[in-house]
Coordinates of C-alpha atoms in Angstrom, one line a residue:
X34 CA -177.4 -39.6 100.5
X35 CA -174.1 -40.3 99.2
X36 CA -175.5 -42.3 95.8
X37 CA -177.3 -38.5 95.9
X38 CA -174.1 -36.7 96.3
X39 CA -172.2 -38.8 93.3
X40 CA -175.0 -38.0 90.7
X41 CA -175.0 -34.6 92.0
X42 CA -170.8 -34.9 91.3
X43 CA -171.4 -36.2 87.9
X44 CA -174.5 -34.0 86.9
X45 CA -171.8 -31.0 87.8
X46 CA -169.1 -33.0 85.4
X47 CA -171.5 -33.5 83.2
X48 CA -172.3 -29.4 82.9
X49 CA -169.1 -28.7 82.8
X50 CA -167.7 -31.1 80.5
X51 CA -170.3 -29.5 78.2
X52 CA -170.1 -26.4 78.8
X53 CA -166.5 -26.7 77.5
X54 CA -167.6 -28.0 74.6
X55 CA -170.1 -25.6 73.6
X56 CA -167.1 -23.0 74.2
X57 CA -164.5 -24.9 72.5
X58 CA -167.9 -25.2 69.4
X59 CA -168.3 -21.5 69.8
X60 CA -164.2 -20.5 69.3
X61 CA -164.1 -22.4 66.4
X62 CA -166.7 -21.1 64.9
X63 CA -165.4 -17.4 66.0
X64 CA -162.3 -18.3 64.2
X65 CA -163.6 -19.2 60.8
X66 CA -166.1 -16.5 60.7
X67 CA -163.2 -13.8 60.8
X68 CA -161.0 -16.3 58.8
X69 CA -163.9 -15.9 56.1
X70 CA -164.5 -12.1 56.8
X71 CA -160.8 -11.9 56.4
X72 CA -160.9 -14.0 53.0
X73 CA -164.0 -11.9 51.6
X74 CA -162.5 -8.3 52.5
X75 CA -158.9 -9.3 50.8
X76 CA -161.0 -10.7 47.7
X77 CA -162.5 -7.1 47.7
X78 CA -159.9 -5.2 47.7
X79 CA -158.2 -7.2 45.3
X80 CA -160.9 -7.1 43.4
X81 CA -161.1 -3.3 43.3
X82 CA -157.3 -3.2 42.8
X83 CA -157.9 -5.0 39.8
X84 CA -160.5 -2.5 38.5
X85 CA -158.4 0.3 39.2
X86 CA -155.6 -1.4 37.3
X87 CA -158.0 -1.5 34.3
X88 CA -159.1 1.8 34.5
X89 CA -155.5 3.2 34.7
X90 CA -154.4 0.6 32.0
X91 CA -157.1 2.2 29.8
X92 CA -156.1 5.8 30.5
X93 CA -152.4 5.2 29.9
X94 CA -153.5 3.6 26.2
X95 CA -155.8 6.3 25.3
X96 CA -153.2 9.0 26.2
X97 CA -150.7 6.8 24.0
X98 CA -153.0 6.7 21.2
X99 CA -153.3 10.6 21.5
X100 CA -149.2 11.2 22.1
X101 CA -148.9 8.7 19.1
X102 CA -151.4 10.4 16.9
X103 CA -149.6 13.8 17.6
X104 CA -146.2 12.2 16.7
X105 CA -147.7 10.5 13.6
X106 CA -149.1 14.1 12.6
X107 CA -145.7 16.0 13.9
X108 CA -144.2 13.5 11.7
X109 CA -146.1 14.7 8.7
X110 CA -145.3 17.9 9.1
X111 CA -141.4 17.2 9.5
X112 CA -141.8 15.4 6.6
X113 CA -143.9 18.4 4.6
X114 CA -141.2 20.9 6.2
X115 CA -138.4 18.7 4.2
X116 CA -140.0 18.9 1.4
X117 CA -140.7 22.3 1.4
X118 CA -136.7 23.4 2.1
X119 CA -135.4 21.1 -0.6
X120 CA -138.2 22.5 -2.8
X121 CA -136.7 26.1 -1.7
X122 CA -133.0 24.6 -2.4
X123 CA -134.1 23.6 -5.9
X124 CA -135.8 26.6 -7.0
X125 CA -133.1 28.7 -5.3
X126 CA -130.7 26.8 -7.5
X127 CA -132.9 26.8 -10.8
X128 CA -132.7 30.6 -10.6
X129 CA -128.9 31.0 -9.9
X130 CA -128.0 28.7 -12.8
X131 CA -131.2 30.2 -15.2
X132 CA -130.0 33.6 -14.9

């Protein structure tokens, strides 16, 4: 009876020996799942961060294109509205002095 009672003692130890294992298996595992979830949804966010980026990069350089062609072409017209004064200013002149 008491050889009985010690393998009875050490079948228990036994189960719960293990038992503590399998939880101590089982936490760990826990804990890098959600460190990998964790990984995976930063990467994704970064990730769409990074498109957004791009697709506000891409704005911002086709509205500079268009502000730049408007200063180009504003430019022209500066230029064509010089002219046309000093054009004015000469004619103007030609007449005072002709006549």
């Amino acid at each position: 009876a008491i050889r009985s009672a010690r393998l009875t003692s050490r079948h228990v130890e036994h189960h719960i020996v293990g038992n503590l294992a399998g939880s101590v298996c089982y936490t760990s595992r826990q804990l890098l799942f959600l460190d990998q979830a964790e990984l995976t949804i930063n990467t994704l966010i970064y990730t769409e961060g990074r498109l957004q980026l791009k697709d506000l990069t891409a704005t911002s350089l086709d509205k500079l294109a268009e502000v730049t062609g408007l200063c180009r072409g504003a430019g022209v017209q500066v230029h064509g509205t010089e002219m046309l004064v000093s054009l004015e200013g000469s004619n103007t002149k030609w007449l005072l002095t002709a006549h």
